[in-house]
Coordinates of C-alpha atoms and ligand atoms in Angstrom, one line a residue:
M11 CA 58.0 83.3 100.0
R12 CA 61.3 81.5 100.9
F13 CA 64.3 83.0 99.2
S14 CA 65.9 79.6 99.0
R15 CA 63.2 78.9 96.3
F16 CA 63.0 82.4 94.9
P17 CA 65.4 83.6 92.2
I18 CA 67.2 86.5 93.9
S19 CA 69.7 87.8 91.4
T20 CA 71.4 90.8 92.9
T21 CA 74.8 92.1 91.8
K22 CA 77.3 94.5 93.3
E23 CA 78.6 95.9 90.1
T24 CA 77.0 99.0 88.6
P25 CA 76.0 98.1 85.0
A26 CA 78.1 100.2 82.6
D27 CA 75.3 101.0 80.2
A28 CA 72.8 102.3 82.8
E29 CA 72.9 106.1 83.1
V30 CA 70.3 106.8 85.7
I31 CA 70.2 105.5 89.3
S32 CA 66.8 103.8 88.9
H33 CA 68.0 101.8 85.9
Q34 CA 71.2 100.9 87.7
L35 CA 69.3 99.8 90.8
M36 CA 66.7 97.8 88.9
L37 CA 69.4 95.8 87.2
R38 CA 71.5 95.4 90.4
A39 CA 68.5 94.3 92.5
G40 CA 67.5 91.9 89.7
L41 CA 64.1 93.4 88.9
I42 CA 64.5 93.4 85.2
K43 CA 66.7 91.7 82.5
R44 CA 67.4 93.3 79.1
I45 CA 66.9 91.2 76.0
A46 CA 67.1 93.9 73.4
A47 CA 67.2 97.8 73.3
G48 CA 64.2 98.9 75.3
I49 CA 62.8 95.4 75.8
Y50 CA 63.0 93.7 79.2
T51 CA 61.9 90.6 81.0
W52 CA 60.3 91.4 84.4
M53 CA 62.0 89.0 86.9
P54 CA 59.8 87.6 89.7
L55 CA 60.9 90.3 92.2
G56 CA 60.2 93.1 89.7
L57 CA 56.9 91.6 88.6
K58 CA 55.7 91.8 92.2
V59 CA 56.2 95.5 92.2
V60 CA 54.4 95.9 88.8
R61 CA 51.5 93.9 90.2
N62 CA 51.3 96.1 93.3
V63 CA 51.1 99.2 91.1
E64 CA 48.5 97.5 88.9
R65 CA 46.4 96.6 91.9
V66 CA 46.2 100.2 93.2
V67 CA 45.5 101.5 89.7
R68 CA 42.8 98.9 89.1
E69 CA 41.1 99.5 92.4
E70 CA 41.0 103.3 91.9
M71 CA 39.8 103.0 88.3
E72 CA 37.0 100.8 89.5
N73 CA 36.2 103.1 92.4
A74 CA 35.9 105.9 89.8
G75 CA 33.4 103.9 87.8
A76 CA 35.6 102.6 85.0
V77 CA 35.1 99.0 83.7
E78 CA 38.0 96.7 82.7
L79 CA 38.3 95.0 79.4
S80 CA 41.3 93.7 77.4
M81 CA 41.9 94.7 73.8
P82 CA 44.3 92.9 71.4
V83 CA 48.0 93.9 71.1
V84 CA 47.9 93.2 67.3
Q85 CA 45.6 95.6 65.5
P86 CA 44.5 95.7 61.8
A87 CA 45.7 98.5 59.7
E88 CA 42.2 99.3 58.4
L89 CA 41.2 100.8 61.8
W90 CA 44.3 103.1 61.7
E91 CA 43.5 104.0 58.1
E92 CA 40.0 105.1 59.2
S93 CA 41.4 107.4 61.9
G94 CA 44.1 108.7 59.5
R95 CA 46.9 107.6 61.9
W96 CA 48.3 104.8 59.6
E97 CA 49.9 107.7 57.7
Q98 CA 50.4 110.2 60.5
Y99 CA 51.9 108.0 63.3
G100 CA 55.4 107.6 61.8
P101 CA 58.1 105.1 62.6
E102 CA 57.1 104.8 66.3
L103 CA 54.3 102.5 65.1
C104 CA 55.6 99.0 64.6
R105 CA 54.0 97.6 61.5
L106 CA 53.8 94.0 60.4
K107 CA 52.2 91.7 57.8
D108 CA 50.4 88.5 58.3
R109 CA 50.8 85.4 56.1
H110 CA 48.2 86.8 53.7
D111 CA 50.2 90.0 53.3
R112 CA 47.6 92.0 55.3
D113 CA 48.9 95.0 57.3
F114 CA 48.8 95.1 61.1
C115 CA 50.5 97.0 63.8
L116 CA 51.5 96.5 67.5
G117 CA 49.2 98.7 69.6
P118 CA 51.1 101.8 70.8
T119 CA 47.7 103.0 72.2
H120 CA 44.1 101.9 71.6
E121 CA 41.9 104.8 70.5
E122 CA 41.1 103.1 67.2
V123 CA 40.2 99.7 68.7
I124 CA 38.0 101.2 71.4
T125 CA 36.3 103.6 69.1
D126 CA 35.5 100.8 66.7
L127 CA 34.2 98.8 69.7
A128 CA 32.0 101.6 71.0
K129 CA 30.7 102.2 67.5
T130 CA 29.2 98.7 67.3
E131 CA 28.3 98.3 71.0
I132 CA 26.8 101.7 71.8
R133 CA 23.9 103.0 69.8
S134 CA 21.9 105.2 72.2
Y135 CA 22.7 108.0 74.6
K136 CA 21.0 105.8 77.2
R137 CA 24.2 103.7 77.4
L138 CA 26.4 106.7 78.0
P139 CA 28.6 107.7 79.7
V140 CA 30.8 104.7 79.9
N141 CA 34.6 104.5 80.7
F142 CA 36.6 101.4 79.7
F143 CA 40.1 100.6 80.9
Q144 CA 42.7 98.0 80.4
I145 CA 46.2 97.3 81.8
Q146 CA 48.2 96.0 79.0
T147 CA 51.5 95.8 77.1
K148 CA 52.1 98.5 74.5
F149 CA 54.8 98.7 71.9
R150 CA 56.3 101.9 70.6
D151 CA 59.4 101.8 68.5
E152 CA 60.9 104.8 70.4
I153 CA 63.7 106.6 68.6
R154 CA 65.8 106.7 71.7
P155 CA 64.8 104.0 74.2
R156 CA 66.7 104.8 77.4
F157 CA 66.8 104.7 81.2
G158 CA 65.6 101.1 81.3
V159 CA 61.8 100.8 81.6
M160 CA 61.5 104.5 82.0
R161 CA 61.5 104.9 78.2
S162 CA 61.3 101.4 76.8
R163 CA 59.8 100.1 73.6
E164 CA 57.7 97.5 75.2
F165 CA 55.9 98.7 78.4
V166 CA 52.8 98.3 80.4
M167 CA 50.2 101.1 80.4
K168 CA 46.8 101.5 82.0
D169 CA 44.7 103.1 79.3
A170 CA 41.1 104.2 79.7
Y171 CA 38.7 105.7 77.2
S172 CA 35.4 107.3 78.1
F173 CA 32.4 108.0 75.8
H174 CA 29.8 110.7 76.3
E175 CA 26.8 112.3 74.9
D176 CA 28.2 115.8 75.3
Q177 CA 31.1 117.9 76.5
A178 CA 29.6 118.5 80.0
S179 CA 29.5 114.7 80.6
L180 CA 33.1 114.4 79.4
E181 CA 34.2 117.1 81.8
E182 CA 32.6 115.4 84.7
T183 CA 34.4 112.1 84.0
Y184 CA 37.6 114.0 83.2
W185 CA 37.7 115.6 86.6
R186 CA 36.8 112.3 88.2
M187 CA 39.8 110.8 86.5
H188 CA 41.9 113.7 87.7
E189 CA 40.9 112.9 91.2
A190 CA 41.4 109.1 90.7
Y191 CA 44.9 109.7 89.5
S192 CA 45.7 111.9 92.5
T193 CA 44.4 109.1 94.8
I194 CA 46.5 106.5 92.9
F195 CA 49.8 108.5 93.2
D196 CA 49.0 109.3 96.9
R197 CA 48.4 105.7 97.6
L198 CA 51.6 104.7 95.9
G199 CA 53.5 107.2 98.1
L200 CA 54.9 109.2 95.2
D201 CA 55.8 112.9 95.1
Y202 CA 53.9 114.1 92.0
R203 CA 52.2 117.2 90.5
P204 CA 49.3 117.5 88.0
V205 CA 50.4 120.0 85.3
E206 CA 48.7 121.6 82.5
A207 CA 49.8 120.1 79.2
D208 CA 49.7 120.7 75.5
T209 CA 46.7 119.2 73.7
G210 CA 48.7 118.9 70.4
S211 CA 46.9 119.4 67.1
I212 CA 43.5 118.7 68.7
G213 CA 43.7 122.0 70.6
G214 CA 41.1 123.8 72.6
S215 CA 40.2 121.3 75.2
H216 CA 41.9 120.3 78.4
S217 CA 44.8 118.0 79.1
H218 CA 46.8 117.4 82.3
E219 CA 50.0 115.4 82.7
F220 CA 50.9 113.9 86.1
H221 CA 54.6 114.3 86.7
M222 CA 57.0 112.9 89.3
L223 CA 59.7 115.5 90.0
A224 CA 63.2 114.0 89.5
E225 CA 66.4 115.3 88.0
S226 CA 66.4 112.5 85.4
G227 CA 63.0 113.7 84.1
E228 CA 62.8 114.4 80.4
D229 CA 60.2 117.2 80.7
D230 CA 60.6 120.8 82.0
I231 CA 57.7 121.9 84.2
A232 CA 57.0 125.5 85.1
F233 CA 55.8 126.2 88.6
S234 CA 54.6 129.5 90.1
T235 CA 56.4 130.6 93.3
E236 CA 53.2 132.0 94.6
S237 CA 50.3 129.7 93.5
D238 CA 49.7 126.1 92.6
F239 CA 50.0 126.9 88.9
A240 CA 52.0 124.2 87.1
A241 CA 52.4 123.7 83.3
N242 CA 54.6 121.8 81.0
V243 CA 57.0 124.4 79.4
E244 CA 55.7 123.2 76.1
L245 CA 52.5 125.0 77.0
A246 CA 53.3 127.6 79.6
E247 CA 52.4 131.1 78.3
G248 CA 55.0 133.9 78.0
L249 CA 53.1 137.0 79.1
M250 CA 53.2 140.3 77.2
P251 CA 55.8 142.4 79.0
V252 CA 55.0 146.0 79.9
A253 CA 56.7 148.3 77.2
V254 CA 59.4 150.6 78.4
E255 CA 59.1 154.2 77.4
Q256 CA 62.3 155.2 75.6
E257 CA 63.2 157.6 72.8
A258 CA 63.9 155.9 69.4
A259 CA 67.5 156.6 68.2
A260 CA 68.6 156.8 64.6
L261 CA 69.1 153.4 62.8
E262 CA 72.8 152.7 62.2
V263 CA 74.5 149.8 60.3
F264 CA 77.7 148.4 61.7
D265 CA 80.2 145.7 60.6
T266 CA 80.1 142.4 62.4
P267 CA 82.6 140.2 60.5
N268 CA 82.9 137.6 63.3
A269 CA 79.5 137.6 64.8
K270 CA 77.3 134.9 63.4
T271 CA 75.6 134.1 66.7
I272 CA 74.0 136.0 69.5
D273 CA 76.9 134.9 71.8
A274 CA 79.5 136.3 69.4
L275 CA 77.6 139.5 69.1
A276 CA 77.6 139.9 72.9
K277 CA 81.3 139.0 73.2
H278 CA 82.8 141.0 70.4
Y279 CA 80.5 144.0 70.1
D280 CA 79.2 144.3 73.7
V281 CA 75.6 143.8 72.8
P282 CA 73.6 142.2 75.6
A283 CA 71.6 139.2 74.3
A284 CA 68.4 140.7 75.8
S285 CA 68.7 143.8 73.7
S286 CA 69.2 142.0 70.4
I287 CA 66.9 139.9 68.4
K288 CA 67.3 136.7 66.4
T289 CA 65.3 135.9 63.2
L290 CA 64.6 132.3 62.3
F291 CA 62.8 131.3 59.1
V292 CA 60.3 128.5 58.9
E293 CA 57.9 127.4 56.2
D294 CA 54.2 128.0 56.2
A295 CA 51.7 125.3 55.2
K296 CA 52.2 126.3 51.5
G297 CA 56.0 126.2 51.7
E298 CA 56.4 130.1 51.8
L299 CA 58.9 131.6 54.2
V300 CA 57.8 133.1 57.5
A301 CA 60.2 135.0 59.8
L302 CA 59.9 134.2 63.5
V303 CA 61.6 136.8 65.7
L304 CA 62.7 136.3 69.3
R305 CA 64.8 138.2 71.8
G306 CA 68.4 137.1 71.6
D307 CA 68.3 135.3 75.0
H308 CA 65.1 133.4 74.3
Q309 CA 64.4 130.1 72.6
L310 CA 61.8 129.2 70.0
N311 CA 59.0 127.0 71.3
E312 CA 58.2 124.8 68.3
I313 CA 54.9 123.7 69.7
K314 CA 53.7 127.2 70.1
A315 CA 55.0 128.1 66.6
E316 CA 53.1 125.2 65.0
K317 CA 49.9 126.4 66.5
I318 CA 50.1 129.8 64.7
E319 CA 47.6 129.9 61.9
G320 CA 49.1 129.0 58.5
I321 CA 52.4 127.7 59.9
S322 CA 53.6 124.2 58.8
Q323 CA 52.7 121.4 61.2
P324 CA 54.9 119.7 62.0
L325 CA 57.1 122.7 61.9
R326 CA 59.6 122.9 59.0
M327 CA 62.6 125.1 59.3
A328 CA 63.5 126.9 56.0
Q329 CA 66.5 125.9 53.9
E330 CA 69.4 128.3 53.9
T331 CA 69.4 128.7 50.2
A332 CA 65.7 129.8 50.2
V333 CA 66.4 132.2 53.0
K334 CA 69.4 133.6 51.1
N335 CA 67.3 134.1 48.0
A336 CA 64.6 136.0 50.0
T337 CA 66.9 138.1 52.2
G338 CA 70.2 138.4 50.4
A339 CA 72.1 137.2 53.5
S340 CA 73.2 134.0 55.1
F341 CA 72.3 132.7 58.5
G342 CA 73.9 134.9 61.2
S343 CA 73.1 138.2 59.5
L344 CA 69.3 138.0 59.2
G345 CA 66.8 140.5 60.6
P346 CA 63.2 141.8 60.0
V347 CA 64.1 145.2 58.6
G348 CA 63.1 145.4 54.9
L349 CA 61.7 141.9 54.7
D350 CA 58.8 141.2 52.4
T351 CA 57.9 137.8 54.0
R352 CA 55.4 137.4 56.8
V353 CA 57.0 138.4 60.2
V354 CA 55.8 137.0 63.5
V355 CA 57.4 138.6 66.6
D356 CA 57.4 137.1 70.1
R357 CA 55.8 139.2 72.7
A358 CA 59.0 139.8 74.6
A359 CA 60.9 140.9 71.5
S360 CA 58.0 143.1 70.4
V361 CA 58.5 145.5 73.3
L362 CA 62.2 146.1 72.6
V363 CA 63.3 149.6 71.7
N364 CA 66.6 150.4 69.9
F365 CA 67.5 146.8 69.4
V366 CA 70.3 145.1 67.5
C367 CA 69.4 142.8 64.6
G368 CA 71.0 141.4 61.4
A369 CA 70.9 143.8 58.5
N370 CA 70.2 141.1 55.8
E371 CA 73.7 141.7 54.4
D372 CA 76.5 139.3 55.3
D373 CA 78.6 140.5 58.2
K374 CA 76.4 143.5 59.0
H375 CA 74.0 144.4 61.8
F376 CA 71.7 147.3 62.6
R377 CA 71.8 149.2 65.9
N378 CA 68.8 151.1 67.2
A379 CA 66.2 149.3 65.1
N380 CA 62.6 149.9 66.2
W381 CA 59.3 148.2 65.5
G382 CA 56.9 150.4 63.5
R383 CA 59.4 152.8 62.2
D384 CA 61.8 150.2 60.7
V385 CA 59.6 147.2 60.4
K386 CA 56.1 148.1 59.4
N387 CA 54.3 144.8 58.9
F388 CA 54.5 142.3 61.7
E389 CA 52.3 140.2 63.9
V390 CA 52.9 139.6 67.7
A391 CA 52.5 136.1 69.2
D392 CA 53.6 134.0 72.1
L393 CA 56.5 132.1 70.5
R394 CA 59.1 131.4 73.1
T395 CA 59.8 128.8 75.8
V396 CA 59.3 130.4 79.2
V397 CA 62.4 130.6 81.5
A398 CA 62.9 130.7 85.3
G399 CA 62.1 134.1 86.6
D400 CA 59.4 134.9 84.0
P401 CA 56.2 136.2 85.5
S402 CA 53.8 133.3 86.1
P403 CA 50.9 133.2 83.6
C404 CA 48.5 132.8 86.5
G405 CA 49.3 136.4 87.5
K406 CA 50.9 135.5 90.8
G407 CA 54.6 135.1 91.5
V408 CA 57.4 134.1 89.0
L409 CA 58.2 130.8 87.3
E410 CA 60.5 128.1 88.6
I411 CA 61.5 125.3 86.2
K412 CA 61.9 121.7 87.5
R413 CA 62.4 118.4 85.7
G414 CA 59.6 115.9 85.7
I415 CA 58.9 112.3 84.6
E416 CA 55.5 112.0 83.0
V417 CA 53.7 109.1 84.6
G418 CA 50.1 109.9 83.7
H419 CA 48.2 111.8 81.1
I420 CA 44.5 112.7 80.9
F421 CA 43.1 114.2 77.8
Q422 CA 39.8 115.5 76.4
L423 CA 39.7 114.1 72.9
G424 CA 36.4 115.5 71.9
T425 CA 35.1 114.0 68.7
K426 CA 38.4 113.6 66.8
Y427 CA 38.1 109.7 66.6
S428 CA 34.4 109.3 66.8
E429 CA 34.0 111.6 63.8
A430 CA 36.8 110.1 61.8
M431 CA 35.5 106.6 62.5
N432 CA 31.8 107.4 62.4
A433 CA 31.1 106.3 66.0
T434 CA 27.7 108.0 66.5
V435 CA 24.8 107.5 68.9
L436 CA 21.2 108.7 68.8
D437 CA 20.8 111.6 71.2
Q438 CA 17.7 112.5 73.3
N439 CA 16.1 114.1 70.3
G440 CA 16.7 111.0 68.1
K441 CA 19.5 112.8 66.2
S442 CA 22.6 111.0 65.3
V443 CA 25.7 112.6 66.9
P444 CA 29.4 111.6 67.2
M445 CA 30.3 110.5 70.8
T446 CA 32.5 112.8 72.8
M447 CA 35.6 111.0 74.1
G448 CA 38.3 111.3 76.8
C449 CA 41.4 109.2 77.2
Y450 CA 43.5 108.5 80.3
G451 CA 46.9 106.8 80.4
I452 CA 49.2 105.7 83.2
G453 CA 52.7 104.3 82.6
I454 CA 52.6 101.3 85.0
T455 CA 56.2 100.2 84.3
R456 CA 57.5 103.7 84.1
I457 CA 56.2 104.4 87.6
V458 CA 58.4 101.6 89.0
A459 CA 61.5 103.3 87.7
A460 CA 60.3 106.8 88.7
A461 CA 59.5 105.6 92.2
I462 CA 63.2 104.5 92.5
E463 CA 64.4 107.8 91.2
Q464 CA 62.6 109.4 94.2
N465 CA 63.3 106.7 96.8
H466 CA 66.8 105.4 97.1
D467 CA 70.0 105.8 99.1
E468 CA 73.6 104.6 98.6
N469 CA 72.6 101.1 99.7
G470 CA 69.8 100.7 97.2
I471 CA 66.1 101.0 96.7
I472 CA 63.7 102.2 99.4
W473 CA 60.2 101.1 98.3
P474 CA 57.2 103.1 99.3
G475 CA 55.1 100.6 101.3
A476 CA 52.4 100.1 98.7
M477 CA 54.9 99.1 96.0
A478 CA 57.2 96.9 98.0
P479 CA 57.6 93.4 96.7
F480 CA 57.6 92.1 100.3
W481 CA 56.7 94.1 103.4
V482 CA 59.1 92.3 105.6
V483 CA 62.0 89.9 105.3
L484 CA 62.9 87.5 108.2
I485 CA 66.6 86.9 108.4
P486 CA 67.4 83.9 110.7
L487 CA 71.0 83.7 111.7
G488 CA 72.4 80.2 111.7
M489 CA 69.1 78.5 111.2
D490 CA 70.7 75.1 110.3
K491 CA 72.7 75.1 113.6
S492 CA 70.2 76.5 116.1
E493 CA 67.0 74.7 116.8
A494 CA 65.7 77.8 118.7
V495 CA 66.3 80.1 115.7
A496 CA 64.7 77.7 113.3
T497 CA 61.6 77.3 115.4
A498 CA 61.3 81.1 116.1
A499 CA 61.7 81.9 112.4
E500 CA 59.3 79.3 111.1
T501 CA 56.7 80.2 113.7
M502 CA 57.0 83.9 113.0
Y503 CA 56.9 83.3 109.2
A504 CA 53.7 81.2 109.5
D505 CA 52.0 83.7 111.9
L506 CA 52.8 86.7 109.7
K507 CA 51.3 84.8 106.7
T508 CA 48.2 84.1 108.7
A509 CA 48.0 87.7 109.7
G510 CA 48.0 88.6 106.0
V511 CA 51.4 90.2 105.9
N512 CA 53.4 89.9 102.7
V513 CA 56.4 88.2 104.3
A514 CA 59.6 86.6 102.9
M515 CA 62.1 84.5 104.7
D516 CA 65.8 84.6 103.7
D517 CA 66.6 81.0 104.3
R518 CA 69.4 81.0 101.7
K519 CA 72.8 79.5 102.6
E520 CA 74.5 82.9 102.5
R521 CA 76.4 84.9 105.1
P522 CA 74.3 87.4 107.1
G523 CA 76.2 90.3 105.6
V524 CA 75.1 89.2 102.1
K525 CA 71.5 88.9 103.2
F526 CA 71.5 92.3 104.9
A527 CA 73.0 93.9 101.8
D528 CA 70.5 92.2 99.5
C529 CA 67.6 93.2 101.7
E530 CA 68.7 96.9 101.5
L531 CA 69.4 96.8 97.8
M532 CA 65.9 95.3 97.1
G533 CA 64.4 98.0 99.2
I534 CA 62.3 95.8 101.6
P535 CA 60.6 98.2 104.1
L536 CA 61.2 96.0 107.2
R537 CA 63.8 93.4 108.2
V538 CA 63.6 91.2 111.2
T539 CA 66.8 89.5 112.4
I540 CA 66.4 86.4 114.5
G541 CA 69.6 85.2 116.2
E542 CA 70.4 82.9 119.0
R543 CA 71.9 85.6 121.2
S544 CA 68.9 87.9 121.1
L545 CA 66.5 85.0 121.4
N546 CA 68.2 84.2 124.7
E547 CA 67.1 87.7 125.8
G548 CA 63.6 87.0 124.4
V549 CA 63.9 89.5 121.6
V550 CA 64.3 89.9 117.8
E551 CA 65.8 92.9 116.0
V552 CA 63.5 94.9 113.8
Q553 CA 64.9 97.5 111.4
G554 CA 63.0 99.8 109.1
R555 CA 64.7 100.5 105.7
R556 CA 64.9 104.2 106.5
D557 CA 66.1 103.7 110.1
S558 CA 69.7 104.0 111.1
E559 CA 69.3 101.7 114.1
A560 CA 67.5 98.4 114.8
T561 CA 65.1 98.1 117.7
N562 CA 64.6 95.1 119.9
V563 CA 61.1 93.8 120.0
A564 CA 59.9 91.0 122.3
L565 CA 59.5 87.7 120.4
E566 CA 55.9 87.3 121.5
S567 CA 54.9 90.8 120.2
A568 CA 57.0 90.8 117.0
V569 CA 54.2 89.6 114.8
A570 CA 51.8 92.2 116.1
F571 CA 54.5 94.8 115.8
V572 CA 55.1 94.0 112.1
A573 CA 51.4 93.8 111.3
D574 CA 50.9 97.2 113.0
S575 CA 53.7 98.8 111.1
L576 CA 51.9 97.8 108.0
K577 CA 48.7 99.4 109.1
K578 CA 50.4 102.6 110.1
H579 CA 52.1 103.1 106.8
Ligands
LIG616 P1 56.3 110.8 76.4 O1 56.1 112.2 76.2 O2 57.1 110.4 77.7 O3 56.8 110.0 75.2 P2 53.6 110.2 75.6 O4 53.0 111.5 75.6 O5 54.1 109.6 74.4 O6 54.8 110.2 76.7 P3 51.1 108.9 76.3 O7 50.9 108.5 74.9 O8 50.3 109.9 76.9 O9 52.7 109.2 76.5 O10 51.1 107.6 77.2 C1 50.6 107.5 78.5 C2 51.6 107.1 79.5 O11 52.4 106.0 79.1 C3 52.7 108.2 79.7 O12 52.2 109.2 80.6 C4 53.9 107.4 80.2 O13 53.7 107.3 81.6 C5 53.7 106.1 79.6 N1 54.7 105.9 78.5 C6 54.7 106.5 77.3 N2 55.7 106.1 76.5 C7 56.4 105.3 77.3 C8 57.6 104.5 77.1 N3 58.3 104.6 75.9 N4 58.1 103.7 78.1 C9 57.4 103.7 79.3 N5 56.3 104.3 79.5 C10 55.8 105.1 78.5
LIG617 MG1 55.9 109.4 73.5

């Protein structure tokens, strides 16, 4: 590729509306152009990176036995009605009507379309297992599109769906996908971790997310300091602490006129947050109040709360008026003593002795409250979000929390869609059974941004080799004035192409400084500078993007040197 004919559109200015470094650098290097919130054009340079990611993903999916197809972006509402998601999906689903007033949506994911396909295509267990994948544009009307293509509304996903006769076959494919994902992220040169993830309302079965660790990540991941345990904090279990033996003291009420929060209680009344509890009210599935009790310094994990039998899903917090009617007190003075609602206590709160809690009377709290003696009816559950320093649920070490960007997700769906949509096969005994399914996603375009989060410096992007839009850029100095430079550059360019190296030549009419800066900003792994002075000495200058100094390489061996560097990477 000659840059004189390639639209390089770099800029020096940091775009004001780009918060994270990857978004800034993608705009500055001219990889993407925004046309509306969360909607971008991939410029030629950016598209090369996307294609590189796609190529690795496609190869490894095929190596793992998946077969490619391409499903439509526009999907009829009927399929979504069959699965029940036309109602459930909410405003992230972009709905539209055709000229006949029929309902359609833009595919945010393709379980419905693929299940419908499998239902008509696959009738017998003999054709199972099968794993279909596609690499395709998705649309989700995200509530908060941000960070450029990291959380956009239109994005490219690799999605795969597998069909099986039974759970054992699903598990085999699931772990094969787990392995394929690890190979993909290794080949792309990314720092990632597979982490255990929430399976949502389906529950029971397995799910893993693949996260790239980065400060700008939107997920918190819990890691053990002593094992390779890793889980999304949405899921990570808070263990039952060992109870401390302590004498129960007499229950006392005390005035707390300016303590509506745990912080205020700590500040004005010298009550450590860890020895007080807070009581939150939610609704159960029937709309009745349920009190959820946590230690003062812990946070409610809504996903865990939703999974408790009988609790509303999605979780609904109770209205203050309803709470006041039931307890006699306003928010800030609530507690479990004397309540006649259902009470669910987090494990960590359940081992406290002589704790402080609201007295269900405005501006009053209890001191020395105790489970059993003062609160007779309660259940204990894992309700809180784990924090750094908690014992790891794997039994070894303590938890550390780091931010992660979710770039992949594998999921055992079971028979959720096949049952709803009646996708059955005849099994070995001639009996009709719903197919067991798995689904496997990779955020192709999100990976491009996440890779930059992990690989950049003050001068710009540093592409991992497999993702780089070009492996090497030749920068001839004064090509139009020097015959020797022009000949050397053209020969080298042609030879590198023959050797199969993805090479570009910066033959633009720009100053060398501009070319060097662009090459760094665009993150090209290697740069070869060809100038008259060094040619007189029989050498060209080769500089790796991560190197601080250039090395002189003899002109005759420069092509082999570049081709070799590609092999080594
Ligand atoms: P998130 O929690 O980040 O919203 P998700 O659970 O909705 O992700 P999936 O439905 O599992 O995501 O989609 C598969 C993959 O698609 C994700 O792992 C992610 O890499 C990518 N992805 C999802 N939403 C977006 C988006 N808005 N922009 C870019 N990539 C996305
Ligand atoms: Mg999402």
